[in-house]
Short mmCIF file of C-alpha atoms and ligand atoms in Angstrom, two decimals:
data_model
loop_
_atom_site.label_atom_id
_atom_site.label_comp_id
_atom_site.label_asym_id
_atom_site.label_seq_id
_atom_site.Cartn_x
_atom_site.Cartn_y
_atom_site.Cartn_z
CA MET X 17 113.39 7.13 -33.86
CA ARG X 18 116.90 8.17 -32.83
CA ALA X 19 118.00 5.23 -29.49
CA LEU X 20 120.88 4.25 -27.70
CA VAL X 21 121.04 1.39 -30.07
CA VAL X 22 123.01 -2.61 -28.98
CA THR X 23 126.48 -1.24 -30.79
CA PRO X 24 129.60 -4.18 -30.96
CA GLY X 25 132.58 -2.90 -31.52
CA SER X 26 131.50 1.02 -29.61
CA PRO X 27 132.83 1.96 -25.44
CA SER X 28 129.62 0.65 -23.87
CA GLY X 29 128.50 -1.78 -26.43
CA VAL X 30 125.72 1.09 -27.18
CA ALA X 31 125.77 4.14 -29.76
CA LEU X 32 123.27 6.94 -30.28
CA SER X 33 121.72 6.11 -33.45
CA GLU X 34 118.94 4.95 -35.01
CA ALA X 35 116.04 2.03 -34.78
CA PRO X 36 112.80 2.01 -36.01
CA ASP X 37 109.71 3.05 -33.70
CA PRO X 38 108.41 0.50 -31.93
CA VAL X 39 104.93 -0.77 -32.80
CA PRO X 40 102.46 -0.67 -29.27
CA GLY X 41 100.31 -3.63 -28.52
CA PRO X 42 96.64 -2.86 -28.29
CA ASN X 43 97.30 -2.15 -24.55
CA GLU X 44 100.25 -0.70 -24.90
CA LEU X 45 101.06 3.43 -24.64
CA LEU X 46 103.24 5.06 -26.99
CA VAL X 47 105.97 7.17 -25.06
CA GLU X 48 107.73 9.95 -26.15
CA VAL X 49 110.62 9.61 -23.53
CA ARG X 50 111.93 13.51 -21.83
CA ASN X 51 114.46 11.67 -19.73
CA SER X 52 115.92 7.82 -18.72
CA SER X 53 117.91 6.39 -15.87
CA LEU X 54 120.91 4.21 -15.41
CA ASN X 55 121.19 0.68 -12.70
CA TYR X 56 123.71 -1.01 -13.02
CA GLY X 57 121.86 -4.46 -14.64
CA ASP X 58 121.12 -2.38 -17.64
CA VAL X 59 124.91 -1.16 -18.59
CA SER X 60 126.09 -3.88 -17.77
CA GLY X 61 123.79 -6.48 -19.60
CA ALA X 62 123.62 -4.39 -22.24
CA ALA X 63 126.22 -5.50 -24.60
CA GLY X 64 125.26 -9.14 -24.35
CA ARG X 65 122.12 -7.81 -25.44
CA ALA X 66 121.12 -8.50 -29.54
CA ALA X 67 123.22 -6.33 -31.90
CA GLY X 68 120.26 -3.07 -33.14
CA SER X 69 118.16 -4.06 -30.00
CA VAL X 70 117.27 -0.98 -27.39
CA PRO X 71 118.05 -2.16 -24.50
CA GLY X 72 116.61 0.43 -20.81
CA TRP X 73 114.59 -0.58 -18.19
CA ASP X 74 113.44 2.89 -17.05
CA ALA X 75 111.77 6.22 -18.98
CA ALA X 76 109.53 9.42 -18.22
CA GLY X 77 107.72 11.12 -21.36
CA VAL X 78 104.52 12.57 -22.25
CA VAL X 79 102.06 9.76 -24.01
CA VAL X 80 101.67 10.67 -27.90
CA ALA X 81 99.44 7.87 -28.61
CA PRO X 82 96.86 6.06 -26.32
CA ALA X 83 96.05 2.82 -25.32
CA ALA X 84 94.62 1.04 -28.51
CA ASP X 85 91.73 -0.78 -25.94
CA GLY X 86 91.40 2.93 -23.94
CA ALA X 87 92.80 2.20 -20.59
CA GLY X 88 95.60 4.02 -19.09
CA PRO X 89 96.70 7.16 -19.56
CA ALA X 90 95.38 10.36 -22.65
CA VAL X 91 97.72 11.72 -24.83
CA GLY X 92 99.61 14.41 -23.41
CA GLU X 93 100.17 12.80 -20.46
CA ARG X 94 103.21 12.83 -18.45
CA VAL X 95 103.54 9.32 -16.99
CA LEU X 96 106.56 7.08 -15.58
CA SER X 97 107.35 3.42 -16.84
CA PHE X 98 108.92 0.64 -15.70
CA GLY X 99 110.03 -2.56 -18.58
CA GLY X 100 112.71 -5.05 -19.32
CA ALA X 101 114.23 -3.09 -23.15
CA GLY X 102 113.80 0.28 -24.70
CA ALA X 103 113.69 3.06 -22.38
CA TRP X 104 116.94 4.28 -24.33
CA GLY X 105 114.41 5.57 -27.38
CA GLU X 106 113.13 8.43 -28.01
CA LEU X 107 109.34 6.45 -28.73
CA ARG X 108 108.79 3.85 -26.05
CA ALA X 109 105.51 1.74 -26.19
CA VAL X 110 104.65 0.28 -23.14
CA PRO X 111 102.05 -2.03 -21.16
CA VAL X 112 99.23 -0.22 -19.59
CA ARG X 113 99.91 -1.67 -16.38
CA ASP X 114 103.35 -1.14 -15.91
CA ALA X 115 102.95 3.01 -16.17
CA ALA X 116 102.23 5.72 -13.63
CA VAL X 117 101.39 9.20 -14.04
CA VAL X 118 103.59 11.44 -12.98
CA PRO X 119 101.88 13.85 -10.50
CA GLU X 120 102.63 17.95 -12.10
CA SER X 121 105.16 18.94 -8.72
CA VAL X 122 107.66 15.74 -9.92
CA ASP X 123 110.39 16.61 -12.73
CA LEU X 124 110.41 13.81 -14.96
CA GLY X 125 113.90 12.88 -14.49
CA VAL X 126 113.55 12.29 -10.91
CA ALA X 127 110.62 10.62 -11.43
CA ALA X 128 113.08 8.78 -14.41
CA ALA X 129 115.51 7.36 -11.52
CA LEU X 130 112.93 5.88 -9.69
CA PRO X 131 111.04 2.67 -11.63
CA VAL X 132 113.89 -0.47 -11.18
CA ALA X 133 115.84 1.15 -8.30
CA GLY X 134 112.75 2.48 -6.52
CA VAL X 135 110.94 -0.82 -7.15
CA THR X 136 112.97 -3.35 -5.93
CA ALA X 137 114.06 -1.51 -2.75
CA LEU X 138 109.99 -0.73 -2.10
CA ARG X 139 109.00 -5.19 -2.87
CA ALA X 140 111.73 -6.71 -0.83
CA LEU X 141 111.32 -4.63 1.89
CA ARG X 142 107.49 -6.25 1.64
CA ALA X 143 108.59 -9.02 1.35
CA SER X 144 110.37 -9.92 4.31
CA GLY X 145 107.25 -8.75 6.48
CA SER X 146 106.43 -6.40 9.08
CA LEU X 147 110.54 -3.91 9.42
CA LEU X 148 108.51 -2.31 13.45
CA GLY X 149 110.91 -1.77 15.54
CA ARG X 150 113.60 -4.66 13.34
CA ARG X 151 116.86 -3.93 12.82
CA VAL X 152 117.07 -4.40 8.98
CA LEU X 153 120.87 -3.82 7.14
CA VAL X 154 121.13 -2.57 3.76
CA THR X 155 124.41 -3.75 1.29
CA GLY X 156 125.88 -2.02 -1.45
CA ALA X 157 123.69 1.67 0.18
CA SER X 158 124.81 4.33 -1.55
CA GLY X 159 123.72 2.77 -4.84
CA GLY X 160 120.30 2.76 -6.58
CA VAL X 161 118.24 0.18 -4.41
CA GLY X 162 120.43 1.24 -1.67
CA ARG X 163 119.28 4.66 -1.47
CA TYR X 164 115.77 3.80 -1.45
CA ALA X 165 115.54 1.05 0.30
CA VAL X 166 117.46 3.36 3.09
CA GLN X 167 114.96 5.56 3.62
CA LEU X 168 112.06 3.23 3.17
CA ALA X 169 112.92 0.58 5.61
CA ALA X 170 113.62 3.42 7.63
CA GLY X 171 110.37 5.35 7.02
CA ALA X 172 108.14 2.08 7.92
CA GLY X 173 110.34 1.77 11.10
CA ALA X 174 113.29 -0.05 11.19
CA HIS X 175 116.38 0.77 13.06
CA VAL X 176 118.67 0.42 9.51
CA VAL X 177 122.16 -0.27 9.41
CA ALA X 178 123.57 1.01 5.54
CA SER X 179 126.85 -0.68 4.34
CA ALA X 180 129.02 1.55 2.41
CA ARG X 181 132.50 2.09 1.22
CA ARG X 182 131.30 6.42 0.13
CA GLY X 183 128.62 5.78 3.03
CA GLU X 184 127.98 9.95 2.75
CA GLY X 185 124.27 11.25 2.92
CA LEU X 186 123.05 7.76 4.52
CA ALA X 187 122.20 9.52 8.10
CA GLU X 188 120.64 12.11 6.73
CA LEU X 189 118.28 9.28 4.54
CA GLY X 190 117.83 7.85 7.45
CA ALA X 191 120.31 4.87 8.41
CA ARG X 192 120.90 4.79 12.43
CA GLU X 193 124.39 3.08 12.09
CA VAL X 194 126.58 3.59 8.16
CA VAL X 195 129.05 1.21 8.37
CA ASP X 196 132.69 0.11 5.29
CA GLY X 197 131.63 -4.15 6.17
CA LEU X 198 129.96 -5.67 8.46
CA GLY X 199 133.17 -6.52 10.88
CA GLY X 200 130.89 -6.04 14.43
CA ILE X 201 127.76 -5.13 13.73
CA ALA X 202 124.79 -6.14 16.16
CA PRO X 203 122.80 -9.73 14.81
CA VAL X 204 119.74 -7.27 12.37
CA ASP X 205 116.31 -9.30 11.47
CA VAL X 206 116.20 -8.44 7.47
CA VAL X 207 118.89 -8.25 5.26
CA ILE X 208 118.65 -6.25 1.54
CA GLU X 209 121.40 -7.61 -0.18
CA ASN X 210 123.23 -6.50 -3.34
CA VAL X 211 126.65 -6.62 -3.61
CA GLY X 212 126.84 -10.50 -3.90
CA GLY X 213 130.44 -12.41 -3.17
CA PRO X 214 132.52 -11.99 0.57
CA ARG X 215 129.85 -9.16 1.43
CA LEU X 216 126.67 -12.08 1.04
CA VAL X 217 128.10 -14.66 4.01
CA GLU X 218 129.09 -12.16 5.97
CA ALA X 219 126.14 -10.21 5.24
CA TRP X 220 124.19 -13.96 6.06
CA ASN X 221 126.35 -14.53 9.45
CA ALA X 222 125.27 -11.29 10.58
CA LEU X 223 121.31 -12.65 10.74
CA ALA X 224 119.41 -13.43 13.80
CA ALA X 225 117.72 -16.28 13.85
CA GLY X 226 113.59 -16.28 11.75
CA GLY X 227 115.99 -13.28 9.87
CA VAL X 228 115.75 -13.23 5.84
CA LEU X 229 117.55 -12.30 3.53
CA GLN X 230 116.36 -10.95 0.09
CA SER X 231 119.53 -11.27 -2.63
CA ILE X 232 118.83 -8.62 -5.02
CA GLY X 233 122.68 -8.32 -6.39
CA GLY X 234 126.18 -9.18 -7.41
CA THR X 235 127.58 -5.90 -8.27
CA SER X 236 130.90 -7.00 -6.23
CA GLY X 237 130.98 -9.62 -9.33
CA ARG X 238 132.54 -12.26 -6.55
CA PRO X 239 131.28 -15.34 -6.25
CA SER X 240 130.50 -16.39 -2.47
CA GLU X 241 131.73 -19.22 -0.51
CA PHE X 242 129.99 -19.65 2.17
CA PRO X 243 132.18 -22.38 5.26
CA PRO X 244 131.29 -26.04 6.45
CA TYR X 245 128.38 -25.34 8.80
CA ALA X 246 127.39 -21.52 8.16
CA THR X 247 123.60 -22.60 6.65
CA VAL X 248 123.11 -24.89 9.65
CA GLY X 249 121.77 -24.47 12.69
CA PRO X 250 119.14 -22.14 13.74
CA SER X 251 115.74 -21.25 11.46
CA ARG X 252 117.21 -17.78 8.60
CA THR X 253 116.11 -17.62 5.19
CA LEU X 254 118.29 -16.86 2.06
CA HIS X 255 115.21 -15.48 -0.73
CA SER X 256 116.47 -15.35 -4.11
CA PHE X 257 114.51 -11.90 -4.97
CA GLN X 258 113.57 -10.87 -8.85
CA ALA X 259 111.33 -7.43 -9.02
CA GLY X 260 108.70 -9.11 -10.84
CA SER X 261 105.58 -7.87 -13.21
CA ALA X 262 103.02 -5.27 -13.17
CA TYR X 263 104.91 -2.38 -11.87
CA GLY X 264 102.15 0.69 -12.40
CA ALA X 265 100.54 0.61 -8.80
CA ASP X 266 104.01 0.25 -6.83
CA LEU X 267 105.43 3.68 -9.19
CA ALA X 268 102.20 5.49 -8.38
CA PHE X 269 103.37 4.95 -4.96
CA LEU X 270 107.40 6.11 -5.14
CA LEU X 271 106.18 8.54 -6.83
CA GLU X 272 103.06 10.28 -4.04
CA LEU X 273 106.18 9.77 -1.77
CA VAL X 274 108.84 12.20 -4.07
CA ALA X 275 105.68 14.74 -3.97
CA THR X 276 105.10 14.69 -0.74
CA GLY X 277 108.68 14.75 0.32
CA LYS X 278 108.82 11.16 2.13
CA LEU X 279 111.38 9.68 -0.39
CA ALA X 280 114.11 11.84 -1.75
CA VAL X 281 116.15 10.90 -5.53
CA ASP X 282 119.69 11.15 -4.96
CA VAL X 283 120.62 11.98 -8.47
CA GLY X 284 124.32 11.76 -8.51
CA TRP X 285 124.68 12.40 -12.91
CA ARG X 286 122.26 14.32 -15.07
CA GLY X 287 122.95 14.92 -18.65
CA SER X 288 122.45 14.17 -22.41
CA TRP X 289 122.14 10.91 -23.59
CA ARG X 290 125.07 11.73 -26.43
CA ARG X 291 127.18 10.92 -22.90
CA PHE X 292 126.06 7.63 -22.14
CA ASP X 293 129.39 6.53 -22.46
CA GLU X 294 130.95 8.60 -20.08
CA ALA X 295 127.33 7.95 -17.40
CA ALA X 296 128.05 4.15 -18.05
CA ALA X 297 131.56 4.63 -16.90
CA ALA X 298 130.22 6.23 -13.74
CA LEU X 299 128.17 3.97 -12.67
CA LEU X 300 130.42 1.02 -13.32
CA GLY X 301 133.13 2.31 -11.58
CA ARG X 302 130.98 3.38 -8.61
CA GLN X 303 131.65 6.88 -8.91
CA ILE X 304 127.96 7.62 -8.26
CA ALA X 305 126.48 7.89 -6.22
CA GLY X 306 122.82 7.60 -6.12
CA LYS X 307 121.04 7.64 -9.98
CA ALA X 308 122.37 8.51 -13.30
CA VAL X 309 119.81 10.27 -15.26
CA LEU X 310 119.61 10.78 -19.09
CA ASP X 311 117.09 13.66 -20.63
CA HIS X 312 116.84 12.87 -24.03
CA ASP X 313 117.40 16.14 -25.54
N1 NAP H 17 117.00 -9.32 -8.22
C1 NAP H 17 116.65 -7.77 -8.83
O1 NAP H 17 114.78 -7.63 -9.72
C2 NAP H 17 117.57 -6.64 -9.18
C3 NAP H 17 116.76 -5.60 -9.40
C4 NAP H 17 117.29 -4.12 -9.94
C5 NAP H 17 119.03 -4.12 -9.30
N2 NAP H 17 119.32 -5.56 -8.75
C6 NAP H 17 120.66 -5.65 -8.56
O2 NAP H 17 120.89 -5.62 -7.84
C7 NAP H 17 122.60 -4.81 -7.20
C8 NAP H 17 122.66 -3.48 -6.88
O3 NAP H 17 121.67 -2.72 -8.11
P1 NAP H 17 122.04 -0.75 -7.79
O4 NAP H 17 121.35 -0.63 -9.77
O5 NAP H 17 121.43 0.24 -6.95
O6 NAP H 17 123.76 -0.36 -8.25
P2 NAP H 17 124.45 0.38 -8.49
O7 NAP H 17 123.33 2.43 -8.16
O8 NAP H 17 125.85 0.22 -8.94
O9 NAP H 17 124.64 0.81 -6.87
C9 NAP H 17 126.04 -0.68 -5.92
C10 NAP H 17 126.19 -0.50 -4.99
O10 NAP H 17 127.53 -1.53 -4.78
C11 NAP H 17 128.18 -1.01 -4.17
N3 NAP H 17 129.59 -1.73 -4.68
C12 NAP H 17 130.13 -3.17 -3.59
N4 NAP H 17 131.01 -3.26 -4.42
C13 NAP H 17 130.86 -3.00 -5.56
C14 NAP H 17 131.73 -3.22 -6.68
N5 NAP H 17 133.06 -4.04 -6.50
N6 NAP H 17 131.60 -3.14 -7.85
C15 NAP H 17 130.57 -2.00 -7.91
N7 NAP H 17 129.94 -1.24 -6.61
C16 NAP H 17 129.90 -2.48 -5.17
C17 NAP H 17 128.72 0.48 -4.51
O11 NAP H 17 128.66 0.90 -3.06
P3 NAP H 17 130.21 0.99 -2.38
O12 NAP H 17 131.23 1.18 -3.77
O13 NAP H 17 129.96 2.85 -1.53
O14 NAP H 17 130.20 0.62 -2.14
C18 NAP H 17 127.71 0.62 -5.31
O15 NAP H 17 127.12 1.75 -4.96
C19 NAP H 17 123.19 -5.03 -8.78
O16 NAP H 17 123.76 -6.11 -8.72
C20 NAP H 17 121.88 -5.02 -9.96
O17 NAP H 17 122.52 -6.16 -10.76
C21 NAP H 17 118.49 -7.61 -8.70
#
């Protein structure tokens, strides 16, 4: 099959060439991928993977072979999937438990923008307890995870404070306050923290007694230095976060929100997978607001 393959020495570490077809296990679907999307993590980590392998986490496409054990969608059904590799190929083997059927009204390119960022936002908020009437701070709010977190928290009844350098459109997604930096914000009950470095420390300092900070990412690439006694005092929680496993039910939930107009998918870049290098550079260079989506044409 054709695929974006880890290729040492290429500009982005990945190049469009040939890879072996995936061989599905007994509980896996074989999917012809029509669209995939880029995440900060799979793009920045691709060059560190084994040469010749096919990276990529988010893919949407059409089932070309059902699972051998009879579970899950049939041939011809449109499915969305989340996995640790293989999204940037022409074909992907997908465990049934990590896939969901895409409603007819949802474009596959739009669906492909959901998995990692959407499931992460959903699970990090869910792990933070009830959001009704609580103040929720989202850092890196202009990015993939951030835009879904703003919308899901607002939809769950939170007062959302969105922090980003590029704050355009975040109020329309439900943020009640849009800030660039955390100086002067009132204490918050929950933090969805995507940036790391000094921002993590500032967000910790903004956390009210009893609050919880979900440490999701580190796009700043910088270390976090906590001043003496910053972590001493009334009880607050710094929670390390990982998206987990068994994504199918959460993918179906997010797709339903999209289909019913309750979740907007902001695609800031869309183009052929031949233009991967351009999309990857724009994503890592903070030139894309929201998600970048590839057409596997
Ligand atoms: N733990 C997990 O399971 C999990 C799952 C998904 C993602 N993540 C992590 O979560 C983070 C966010 O992921 P994402 O896909 O939402 O990324 P993204 O789309 O690239 O968004 C990241 C946002 O961070 C902000 N940012 C602040 N300083 C930055 C810097 N120096 N370089 C780049 N961006 C910077 C940018 O907003 P402004 O430029 O507007 O300020 C950008 O919109 C990443 O670190 C990712 O690895 C972790």
